[in-house]
Coordinates of C-alpha atoms in Angstrom, one line a residue:
Chain A
M1 CA 59.9 169.5 -142.5
P2 CA 60.4 165.7 -141.9
P3 CA 57.3 163.6 -143.0
S4 CA 54.7 162.4 -140.7
I5 CA 55.1 158.6 -140.5
A6 CA 52.4 156.6 -138.8
V7 CA 53.6 153.3 -137.3
I8 CA 51.0 150.5 -136.5
A9 CA 51.4 148.8 -134.1
P10 CA 53.8 149.7 -131.4
G11 CA 55.0 146.1 -130.8
S12 CA 58.7 145.5 -130.2
M13 CA 59.7 146.0 -133.9
G14 CA 57.2 148.9 -134.6
S15 CA 58.2 150.9 -131.5
A16 CA 61.9 150.4 -132.2
I17 CA 61.5 151.6 -135.8
A18 CA 59.4 154.5 -134.5
A19 CA 62.0 155.5 -132.0
R20 CA 64.6 155.8 -134.7
L21 CA 62.3 157.9 -136.9
V22 CA 61.5 160.1 -133.9
E23 CA 65.2 160.5 -133.3
H24 CA 65.4 161.8 -136.9
G25 CA 62.8 164.5 -136.2
C26 CA 59.6 162.6 -137.5
K27 CA 56.3 162.8 -135.9
V28 CA 55.0 159.2 -135.5
P29 CA 51.3 158.8 -134.7
T30 CA 50.0 155.4 -133.8
L31 CA 46.8 153.6 -132.9
L32 CA 46.5 153.1 -129.1
E33 CA 42.7 152.5 -128.7
G34 CA 42.1 149.3 -126.8
R35 CA 45.8 148.6 -126.3
S36 CA 47.2 147.5 -122.9
E37 CA 49.0 149.8 -120.5
A38 CA 52.3 148.2 -121.3
T39 CA 51.9 148.9 -125.0
R40 CA 50.9 152.5 -124.3
R41 CA 54.0 152.9 -122.1
R42 CA 56.2 151.3 -124.9
A43 CA 54.7 153.8 -127.5
A44 CA 55.3 156.8 -125.2
A45 CA 58.9 155.7 -124.5
A46 CA 59.4 155.5 -128.3
G47 CA 58.1 159.0 -128.6
M48 CA 55.1 157.9 -130.6
T49 CA 51.8 159.8 -130.2
G50 CA 48.3 158.3 -130.0
A51 CA 46.0 159.2 -132.9
S52 CA 42.6 158.4 -134.3
A53 CA 42.3 156.3 -137.5
A54 CA 41.3 159.6 -139.3
E55 CA 44.6 161.2 -138.1
I56 CA 46.6 158.2 -139.2
A57 CA 45.1 158.5 -142.6
D58 CA 46.4 162.1 -142.8
A59 CA 50.1 160.9 -142.5
D60 CA 52.4 160.9 -145.4
L61 CA 53.5 157.3 -144.9
I62 CA 51.9 154.6 -142.9
L63 CA 54.1 151.6 -141.9
S64 CA 52.1 148.4 -141.1
I65 CA 54.0 146.3 -138.6
V66 CA 51.7 143.8 -137.1
P67 CA 51.5 139.9 -136.7
P68 CA 51.0 138.3 -140.1
G69 CA 47.5 137.2 -139.3
E70 CA 46.5 140.9 -138.7
A71 CA 47.8 142.4 -141.9
V72 CA 44.8 142.0 -144.1
A73 CA 42.4 143.4 -141.4
L74 CA 44.6 146.5 -140.8
A75 CA 44.8 147.2 -144.5
E76 CA 41.0 147.0 -144.7
Q77 CA 40.6 149.3 -141.6
L78 CA 42.9 151.8 -143.2
A79 CA 41.3 151.7 -146.6
T80 CA 37.9 152.4 -145.2
V81 CA 39.2 155.6 -143.6
I82 CA 41.4 156.6 -146.6
N83 CA 38.5 156.3 -148.9
R84 CA 36.8 159.2 -147.3
N85 CA 40.0 161.4 -147.4
S86 CA 41.0 163.4 -150.5
R87 CA 44.7 163.1 -149.3
K88 CA 46.1 159.7 -150.0
P89 CA 49.0 158.3 -147.9
L90 CA 51.5 155.7 -149.1
I91 CA 51.1 152.5 -147.2
V92 CA 54.2 150.3 -146.5
D93 CA 53.3 146.9 -145.5
C94 CA 56.2 145.4 -143.5
N95 CA 54.5 142.2 -142.5
A96 CA 55.9 138.6 -142.8
V97 CA 53.0 137.7 -145.1
N98 CA 53.2 135.6 -148.2
V99 CA 53.0 136.7 -151.8
E100 CA 49.3 136.0 -152.2
T101 CA 48.5 137.9 -149.1
I102 CA 50.4 141.0 -150.1
R103 CA 48.6 140.9 -153.4
R104 CA 45.3 140.8 -151.7
I105 CA 46.5 143.8 -149.5
E106 CA 47.5 145.7 -152.7
D107 CA 44.0 145.3 -154.0
I108 CA 42.5 146.6 -150.8
V109 CA 45.0 149.6 -150.7
L110 CA 44.6 150.5 -154.4
S111 CA 40.8 150.5 -154.2
S112 CA 41.0 153.2 -151.4
G113 CA 43.2 155.4 -153.8
A114 CA 46.3 155.0 -151.7
R115 CA 49.5 153.3 -153.0
L116 CA 51.3 150.4 -151.5
V117 CA 55.0 149.5 -151.0
D118 CA 55.9 145.9 -150.2
A119 CA 58.5 145.8 -147.5
A120 CA 60.5 143.2 -145.6
I121 CA 62.2 143.9 -142.4
I122 CA 65.1 141.3 -141.9
G123 CA 66.9 141.3 -138.6
L124 CA 66.3 142.2 -135.0
P125 CA 64.6 145.5 -134.0
P126 CA 67.0 148.6 -134.2
K127 CA 69.0 149.5 -131.2
P128 CA 70.7 152.8 -130.5
G129 CA 74.1 152.8 -132.2
T130 CA 73.3 149.9 -134.6
K131 CA 72.5 150.1 -138.3
G132 CA 70.0 147.2 -138.8
P133 CA 67.6 145.7 -139.5
A134 CA 67.6 145.7 -143.2
F135 CA 64.5 147.3 -144.7
Y136 CA 64.0 145.8 -148.2
V137 CA 61.2 147.4 -150.4
S138 CA 59.6 146.5 -153.8
G139 CA 56.8 147.7 -156.0
D140 CA 56.3 150.7 -158.3
A141 CA 56.1 153.2 -155.4
A142 CA 59.2 151.9 -153.6
S143 CA 61.4 154.6 -155.1
D144 CA 59.0 157.2 -153.5
I145 CA 60.0 156.2 -150.0
A146 CA 63.7 156.8 -150.4
V147 CA 63.3 159.5 -147.6
L148 CA 63.3 156.5 -145.1
G149 CA 66.9 155.9 -145.9
Q150 CA 67.7 159.4 -144.6
L151 CA 65.7 158.8 -141.5
G152 CA 67.9 156.1 -140.0
L153 CA 66.5 153.0 -141.7
D154 CA 68.8 150.6 -143.8
L155 CA 66.7 150.9 -146.9
R156 CA 67.4 148.5 -149.8
L157 CA 65.5 148.7 -153.0
I158 CA 64.5 145.4 -154.8
E159 CA 63.8 145.9 -158.5
G160 CA 60.6 143.9 -158.5
P161 CA 56.8 144.2 -158.2
I162 CA 54.7 144.0 -155.1
G163 CA 55.5 140.6 -153.8
A164 CA 59.3 140.6 -154.4
A165 CA 60.1 141.9 -150.8
S166 CA 57.6 139.6 -149.2
A167 CA 59.0 136.7 -151.2
L168 CA 62.5 137.6 -149.9
K169 CA 61.2 137.7 -146.3
M170 CA 59.6 134.4 -146.8
S171 CA 62.5 132.7 -148.3
Y172 CA 65.1 134.2 -145.9
A173 CA 63.0 133.1 -142.9
G174 CA 62.5 129.8 -144.5
I175 CA 66.2 129.2 -144.5
N176 CA 67.1 131.0 -141.2
K177 CA 64.3 129.9 -139.0
G178 CA 64.1 126.6 -140.8
L179 CA 67.6 125.9 -139.9
T180 CA 66.8 126.5 -136.2
G181 CA 63.8 124.2 -136.6
L182 CA 66.0 121.4 -138.1
G183 CA 68.5 121.9 -135.3
A184 CA 65.9 121.8 -132.6
A185 CA 64.2 118.6 -134.0
M186 CA 67.4 116.7 -134.5
V187 CA 69.2 117.8 -131.2
L188 CA 66.1 116.6 -129.3
A189 CA 66.0 113.3 -131.2
A190 CA 69.8 112.8 -130.7
T191 CA 69.3 113.6 -127.0
R192 CA 66.5 110.9 -126.6
A193 CA 68.8 108.4 -128.4
G194 CA 72.0 109.2 -126.4
A195 CA 73.8 110.7 -129.4
A196 CA 73.8 114.4 -128.5
D197 CA 77.4 114.6 -127.7
A198 CA 78.4 112.8 -130.8
L199 CA 76.2 115.1 -132.9
R200 CA 77.9 118.1 -131.3
D201 CA 81.3 116.7 -132.0
E202 CA 80.6 115.9 -135.6
L203 CA 79.0 119.3 -136.2
A204 CA 82.1 121.0 -134.7
L205 CA 84.3 119.1 -137.1
S206 CA 82.4 119.1 -140.4
L207 CA 79.8 122.0 -139.9
P208 CA 81.4 124.3 -137.3
H209 CA 79.4 127.4 -138.6
V210 CA 76.2 125.6 -138.4
Q211 CA 77.1 124.4 -134.9
A212 CA 78.0 128.1 -133.8
R213 CA 74.8 129.3 -135.2
L214 CA 72.6 126.6 -133.5
A215 CA 74.4 127.4 -130.2
N216 CA 72.9 130.8 -130.3
A217 CA 69.7 130.2 -132.3
L218 CA 68.3 127.4 -130.3
P219 CA 68.0 129.3 -126.9
D220 CA 67.0 132.5 -128.7
M221 CA 64.2 130.7 -130.4
L222 CA 62.5 129.3 -127.2
P223 CA 60.5 132.5 -126.2
K224 CA 59.6 133.2 -129.9
A225 CA 58.5 129.6 -130.8
Y226 CA 54.8 130.5 -130.4
R227 CA 55.2 133.4 -132.8
W228 CA 56.9 131.3 -135.4
V229 CA 53.9 129.0 -135.7
A230 CA 52.0 131.5 -137.9
E231 CA 55.1 132.5 -139.7
M232 CA 55.9 128.9 -140.7
R233 CA 52.3 128.6 -142.0
E234 CA 52.8 131.8 -144.1
I235 CA 55.9 130.3 -145.7
A236 CA 53.8 127.1 -146.4
G237 CA 51.2 129.4 -148.2
F238 CA 54.1 131.1 -150.0
L239 CA 55.1 127.8 -151.5
G240 CA 51.5 127.0 -152.4
E241 CA 49.3 124.3 -150.9
D242 CA 50.1 121.7 -153.6
H243 CA 53.9 122.2 -153.6
P244 CA 55.7 119.3 -152.1
A245 CA 57.8 121.6 -149.8
A246 CA 54.8 123.2 -148.3
L247 CA 54.6 120.1 -146.1
I248 CA 58.0 121.0 -144.6
Y249 CA 56.8 124.2 -143.2
E250 CA 53.5 122.8 -141.9
G251 CA 55.9 120.4 -140.1
F252 CA 57.8 123.3 -138.7
A253 CA 54.7 125.0 -137.6
R254 CA 53.7 121.9 -135.5
L255 CA 57.2 121.5 -134.1
F256 CA 57.2 125.2 -132.9
E257 CA 53.8 124.7 -131.5
H258 CA 55.1 121.7 -129.7
I259 CA 58.1 123.6 -128.4
A260 CA 55.9 126.7 -127.3
A261 CA 53.8 124.3 -125.3
D262 CA 56.9 122.7 -123.7
V263 CA 58.1 126.2 -122.8
Q264 CA 54.8 127.1 -121.3
G265 CA 54.7 123.7 -119.4
Q266 CA 57.4 121.4 -118.1
G267 CA 60.2 122.8 -120.1
T268 CA 61.9 119.5 -120.4
E269 CA 62.8 119.8 -124.1
A270 CA 63.7 123.5 -123.7
A271 CA 66.1 122.5 -121.1
Q272 CA 67.6 119.9 -123.4
L273 CA 68.1 122.5 -126.2
V274 CA 69.7 124.9 -123.7
A275 CA 72.0 122.2 -122.4
F276 CA 73.1 121.3 -126.0
A277 CA 73.8 124.9 -126.8
E278 CA 75.9 125.3 -123.7
R279 CA 77.9 122.2 -124.4
C280 CA 78.6 123.6 -127.9
K281 CA 79.9 126.9 -126.5
A282 CA 81.9 125.2 -123.9
K283 CA 83.7 123.1 -126.6
T284 CA 84.3 125.9 -129.0
Chain B
M1 CA 97.6 88.3 -140.4
P2 CA 95.1 91.1 -141.3
P3 CA 91.6 90.1 -140.8
S4 CA 89.2 89.0 -143.6
I5 CA 86.6 91.8 -143.8
A6 CA 83.6 91.2 -146.2
V7 CA 82.0 94.3 -147.5
I8 CA 78.5 94.2 -149.0
A9 CA 77.7 95.7 -151.4
P10 CA 80.4 97.2 -153.7
G11 CA 78.5 100.5 -154.3
S12 CA 80.4 103.8 -154.4
M13 CA 80.9 103.9 -150.5
G14 CA 81.3 100.2 -150.1
S15 CA 83.9 99.8 -152.8
A16 CA 85.9 102.9 -151.7
I17 CA 86.1 101.5 -148.0
A18 CA 87.0 98.2 -149.4
A19 CA 89.9 99.7 -151.4
R20 CA 91.2 101.3 -148.2
L21 CA 91.1 98.0 -146.4
V22 CA 92.8 96.2 -149.4
E23 CA 95.5 98.8 -149.4
H24 CA 96.1 97.8 -145.7
G25 CA 96.6 94.1 -146.6
C26 CA 93.0 92.9 -145.9
K27 CA 91.2 90.3 -148.0
V28 CA 87.7 91.8 -148.8
P29 CA 85.3 89.3 -150.2
T30 CA 81.8 90.5 -151.5
L31 CA 78.7 89.2 -153.0
L32 CA 78.7 89.7 -156.9
E33 CA 75.9 87.2 -157.8
G34 CA 73.3 89.0 -160.0
R35 CA 75.2 92.2 -160.0
S36 CA 75.8 94.4 -163.1
E37 CA 78.9 94.4 -165.2
A38 CA 79.7 98.0 -163.9
T39 CA 79.4 96.9 -160.3
R40 CA 81.7 93.8 -160.9
R41 CA 84.3 96.2 -162.5
R42 CA 84.1 98.6 -159.7
A43 CA 84.5 95.7 -157.1
A44 CA 87.5 94.3 -159.2
A45 CA 89.1 97.8 -159.3
A46 CA 88.8 98.1 -155.5
G47 CA 90.6 94.7 -155.1
M48 CA 87.5 93.0 -153.8
T49 CA 86.9 89.3 -154.5
G50 CA 83.6 87.5 -155.4
A51 CA 82.4 85.1 -152.8
S52 CA 79.5 82.9 -152.0
A53 CA 77.2 83.8 -149.0
A54 CA 78.8 80.8 -147.1
E55 CA 82.3 82.2 -147.7
I56 CA 81.1 85.7 -146.6
A57 CA 79.9 84.1 -143.3
D58 CA 83.4 82.8 -142.7
A59 CA 84.9 86.3 -142.7
D60 CA 85.9 87.9 -139.3
L61 CA 83.9 91.0 -139.9
I62 CA 81.1 91.8 -142.3
L63 CA 80.4 95.4 -143.2
S64 CA 76.8 95.9 -144.4
I65 CA 76.8 99.1 -146.6
V66 CA 73.6 99.1 -148.7
P67 CA 70.7 101.4 -149.5
P68 CA 68.6 101.8 -146.3
G69 CA 65.7 99.9 -147.7
E70 CA 67.9 96.7 -148.1
A71 CA 69.5 96.7 -144.8
V72 CA 67.0 94.3 -143.1
A73 CA 66.8 91.9 -146.0
L74 CA 70.7 91.7 -146.1
A75 CA 70.8 91.0 -142.2
E76 CA 68.2 88.2 -142.7
Q77 CA 70.1 86.7 -145.6
L78 CA 73.4 86.7 -143.6
A79 CA 71.7 85.4 -140.4
T80 CA 70.3 82.4 -142.4
V81 CA 73.8 81.4 -143.5
I82 CA 75.6 82.2 -140.3
N83 CA 73.1 80.0 -138.4
R84 CA 74.5 77.0 -140.0
N85 CA 78.1 78.0 -139.3
S86 CA 79.9 77.3 -136.1
R87 CA 82.2 80.3 -136.5
K88 CA 80.3 83.6 -135.9
P89 CA 81.5 86.8 -137.5
L90 CA 80.8 90.3 -136.2
I91 CA 78.4 92.2 -138.4
V92 CA 78.9 96.0 -138.6
D93 CA 75.8 97.6 -140.0
C94 CA 76.9 100.9 -141.5
N95 CA 73.5 101.9 -143.1
A96 CA 71.5 105.1 -142.8
V97 CA 68.7 103.3 -141.0
N98 CA 66.6 104.7 -138.1
V99 CA 66.9 103.4 -134.5
E100 CA 63.9 101.2 -134.7
T101 CA 65.3 99.5 -137.7
I102 CA 68.7 99.0 -136.3
R103 CA 67.1 97.3 -133.3
R104 CA 65.2 94.9 -135.6
I105 CA 68.5 94.1 -137.3
E106 CA 70.1 93.6 -133.9
D107 CA 67.4 90.9 -133.1
I108 CA 68.0 89.1 -136.4
V109 CA 71.8 89.2 -136.0
L110 CA 71.7 87.9 -132.4
S111 CA 69.3 85.1 -133.3
S112 CA 72.0 83.7 -135.6
G113 CA 74.6 83.7 -132.9
A114 CA 76.7 86.6 -134.4
R115 CA 77.2 89.9 -132.8
L116 CA 76.3 93.4 -134.2
V117 CA 78.0 96.7 -134.1
D118 CA 76.0 99.9 -135.1
A119 CA 78.0 102.1 -137.3
A120 CA 77.4 105.5 -139.0
I121 CA 79.6 106.6 -141.9
I122 CA 79.6 110.4 -142.2
G123 CA 81.2 112.1 -145.1
L124 CA 82.0 111.2 -148.7
P125 CA 83.6 107.8 -149.8
P126 CA 87.4 107.8 -148.9
K127 CA 89.8 108.9 -151.6
P128 CA 93.5 108.1 -151.8
G129 CA 95.3 110.6 -149.6
T130 CA 92.4 111.7 -147.5
K131 CA 91.4 110.7 -144.0
G132 CA 87.7 110.6 -144.1
P133 CA 84.9 109.7 -143.9
A134 CA 84.3 109.5 -140.1
F135 CA 83.3 106.0 -139.1
Y136 CA 81.2 106.2 -135.8
V137 CA 80.5 102.9 -133.9
S138 CA 78.3 102.1 -130.9
G139 CA 77.1 99.0 -129.1
D140 CA 78.7 96.5 -126.6
A141 CA 80.8 94.9 -129.5
A142 CA 82.0 98.2 -130.7
S143 CA 85.4 98.1 -128.8
D144 CA 86.1 94.8 -130.6
I145 CA 86.4 96.3 -133.9
A146 CA 89.2 98.7 -132.9
V147 CA 91.4 97.0 -135.6
L148 CA 89.5 99.1 -138.2
G149 CA 91.2 102.1 -136.9
Q150 CA 94.7 100.6 -137.9
L151 CA 93.3 99.6 -141.3
G152 CA 92.8 103.2 -142.6
L153 CA 89.4 104.0 -141.3
D154 CA 88.7 107.1 -139.2
L155 CA 87.1 105.0 -136.3
R156 CA 85.3 106.9 -133.5
L157 CA 83.7 105.1 -130.6
I158 CA 80.4 106.5 -129.2
E159 CA 79.8 105.4 -125.7
G160 CA 76.2 104.1 -126.2
P161 CA 74.1 101.1 -127.1
I162 CA 73.1 99.8 -130.5
G163 CA 71.1 102.7 -132.0
A164 CA 73.4 105.6 -130.8
A165 CA 75.5 105.6 -134.0
S166 CA 72.3 105.4 -136.2
A167 CA 70.8 108.2 -134.2
L168 CA 73.9 110.3 -134.9
K169 CA 73.8 109.5 -138.5
M170 CA 70.0 110.3 -138.7
S171 CA 70.3 113.6 -136.7
Y172 CA 73.5 114.7 -138.6
A173 CA 71.8 114.1 -142.0
G174 CA 68.6 115.7 -140.8
I175 CA 70.5 119.0 -140.3
N176 CA 73.0 118.7 -143.2
K177 CA 70.8 117.4 -146.0
G178 CA 67.7 119.2 -144.4
L179 CA 69.7 122.5 -144.8
T180 CA 70.3 121.7 -148.4
G181 CA 66.5 120.9 -148.8
L182 CA 65.5 124.2 -147.1
G183 CA 67.9 126.0 -149.5
A184 CA 66.5 124.2 -152.6
A185 CA 62.9 125.0 -151.6
M186 CA 63.5 128.6 -150.8
V187 CA 65.8 129.4 -153.8
L188 CA 63.3 127.9 -156.2
A189 CA 60.5 129.9 -154.6
A190 CA 62.4 133.1 -154.4
T191 CA 63.3 132.6 -158.1
R192 CA 59.6 132.2 -159.0
A193 CA 58.8 135.4 -157.3
G194 CA 61.9 137.5 -158.7
A195 CA 63.7 137.6 -155.4
A196 CA 66.5 135.3 -155.8
D197 CA 69.1 138.0 -156.2
A198 CA 67.9 139.8 -153.0
L199 CA 68.0 136.5 -151.2
R200 CA 71.5 135.8 -152.3
D201 CA 72.5 139.4 -151.1
E202 CA 70.9 139.1 -147.7
L203 CA 72.4 135.6 -147.2
A204 CA 75.8 137.0 -148.1
L205 CA 75.4 139.7 -145.6
S206 CA 73.8 138.0 -142.6
L207 CA 74.4 134.2 -143.1
P208 CA 77.5 134.2 -145.2
H209 CA 78.5 130.5 -144.2
V210 CA 75.0 129.2 -145.0
Q211 CA 75.3 130.9 -148.4
A212 CA 78.8 129.4 -149.1
R213 CA 77.5 125.9 -148.0
L214 CA 74.4 126.2 -150.3
A215 CA 76.5 127.3 -153.2
N216 CA 78.2 124.0 -153.0
A217 CA 75.5 121.8 -151.7
L218 CA 72.8 122.6 -154.1
P219 CA 74.5 121.5 -157.4
D220 CA 76.1 118.4 -155.4
M221 CA 72.6 117.4 -154.3
L222 CA 70.9 117.2 -157.8
P223 CA 72.4 113.8 -158.9
K224 CA 71.7 112.4 -155.4
A225 CA 68.2 113.7 -154.9
Y226 CA 66.6 110.4 -155.9
R227 CA 68.6 108.5 -153.1
W228 CA 67.8 111.1 -150.5
V229 CA 64.0 110.4 -150.7
A230 CA 64.3 107.1 -148.7
E231 CA 66.9 108.7 -146.3
M232 CA 64.5 111.5 -145.4
R233 CA 61.7 108.8 -144.8
E234 CA 64.2 107.1 -142.5
I235 CA 64.6 110.3 -140.6
A236 CA 60.9 110.7 -140.4
G237 CA 60.7 107.2 -139.0
F238 CA 63.6 108.0 -136.5
L239 CA 61.4 110.9 -135.1
G240 CA 58.5 108.5 -134.8
E241 CA 55.3 108.7 -136.9
D242 CA 53.4 110.9 -134.3
H243 CA 56.1 113.4 -133.7
P244 CA 55.3 116.8 -135.1
A245 CA 58.8 117.0 -136.7
A246 CA 58.3 113.8 -138.8
L247 CA 56.2 115.8 -141.2
I248 CA 59.1 118.0 -142.0
Y249 CA 61.1 115.0 -143.2
E250 CA 58.1 113.6 -145.2
G251 CA 58.1 117.0 -146.8
F252 CA 61.8 116.8 -147.6
A253 CA 61.2 113.3 -149.1
R254 CA 58.5 114.7 -151.4
L255 CA 60.7 117.7 -152.3
F256 CA 63.6 115.5 -153.3
E257 CA 61.3 113.2 -155.3
H258 CA 60.1 116.4 -157.1
I259 CA 63.7 117.4 -157.8
A260 CA 64.8 114.0 -158.9
A261 CA 62.0 114.0 -161.3
D262 CA 62.9 117.4 -162.6
V263 CA 66.5 116.2 -163.0
Q264 CA 65.3 113.2 -165.1
G265 CA 63.0 115.4 -167.1
Q266 CA 63.2 119.1 -168.2
G267 CA 65.8 120.1 -165.7
T268 CA 64.1 123.6 -165.3
E269 CA 64.5 123.8 -161.5
A270 CA 67.8 122.1 -161.5
A271 CA 69.1 124.9 -163.7
Q272 CA 67.6 127.6 -161.5
L273 CA 69.5 126.0 -158.5
V274 CA 72.8 125.8 -160.4
A275 CA 72.3 129.4 -161.7
F276 CA 71.8 130.6 -158.0
A277 CA 74.8 128.7 -156.7
E278 CA 76.9 130.2 -159.6
R279 CA 75.7 133.7 -158.7
C280 CA 76.6 133.1 -155.1
K281 CA 80.2 132.0 -156.1
A282 CA 80.6 135.0 -158.5
K283 CA 79.8 137.4 -155.6
T284 CA 81.9 135.8 -152.9

């Protein structure tokens, strides 16, 4: 019988992962208490079933897929319920948290008698017919969730302790989303100075792949900028407060905050970024 | 007769540009007073001739190619001498300075009766048999230096005022060198957390061109890191002190400072970056 795999919460990533597990015959309970009507509908569409915290604790695996700021609180909530249970699930923390945070979560989970796998989801939510996203896992218990690889997830084992998968997520996002941040900052500054077309031409000549990437990534980033603020601060925390590079990611957090405010407001800078991306595509 | 084109100073870029102009029949005077024996030898090898400031002021064009922190002082020195001359040369400021700085330089140059072209050199110093680097120019007088295009330089006119070429240089370097900085910060952090190989694998799969670029750019950056510190602060200044993204480039300045100190010292982190680059190349 396929395992029972709880997925919390039914956000866009969580519900898409859940849909894939359901396709492969799993029962996927989730917490719906206090959630909006839209979230309940998304969960139902994915084939997830509403459950109590006690029922969640009875699952074989629990996938934690929440905004980074909620990861510790969810671990605490689960640990409280699991503490009372004789059956102990395996918790898979899939959140974009830094290494220090995942170690805190490990302490919380272990104290309840459950075990923890550190996971990093890299890529967009799975769509029917596609393979991704990559689902990296690390920690002693990682080899015990090999079953996820037979349930439609692109599972990749990292030989490393709790923290290795989170470090991968942080460092990959630091390069990938960081590049989008650099592009946004510099395209806006070049536009203000009347040098946007020259920048596009020079990128096309000497960094064509970077230009092509920015042409897609800049418009894609706009609706997500508000979410990237906290993720950039997790990366700063990953580097450590005193590390000189932490300042880079605090800067990205403020830049995405600024862009998110523009998207919500006048949209002047958002329009400049879209215009640049369109001129890149027109040329290539 | 080919014009007389002074080039100050005979650094690695200045002397390579000078050598190309000399090849095309130009006389290339430069300032050698107080310079090291190595610099004098490099200037002589490029076919440059030592000259007094007064002789420099008699040239048709003067190319200013100095570290960004020396650009204003050189403009002041030249303006003082040109002020006394009836003949007024055209000064081409090729330095990696921000828009505010080039406008200050414009004021200084115009007050001496000379004219200014804003230029941005993008790429490595020219080598025999190659075309580059790109030599972007802007400002009202830019069309008057078209002759440089017949003297072996890859001249590209930007239709924009003084500041547009500098803005291009800043924004291009902000993306190009910024990407190298992101890569360095994240590769070092992933290495500390035991996730460097996983990072290499995920980059190879989902951002192969970024991985290939970092494999070359990380080792190339090490001996230049000390120079990039001031350049990153110019980019922060280009964005404006109060702009949220300025913090990103202050962070890069501190990161490159940290790396330059490591290169001068133990070299532990430098070795980690080289090892990552080599493992990228071994895989691809």
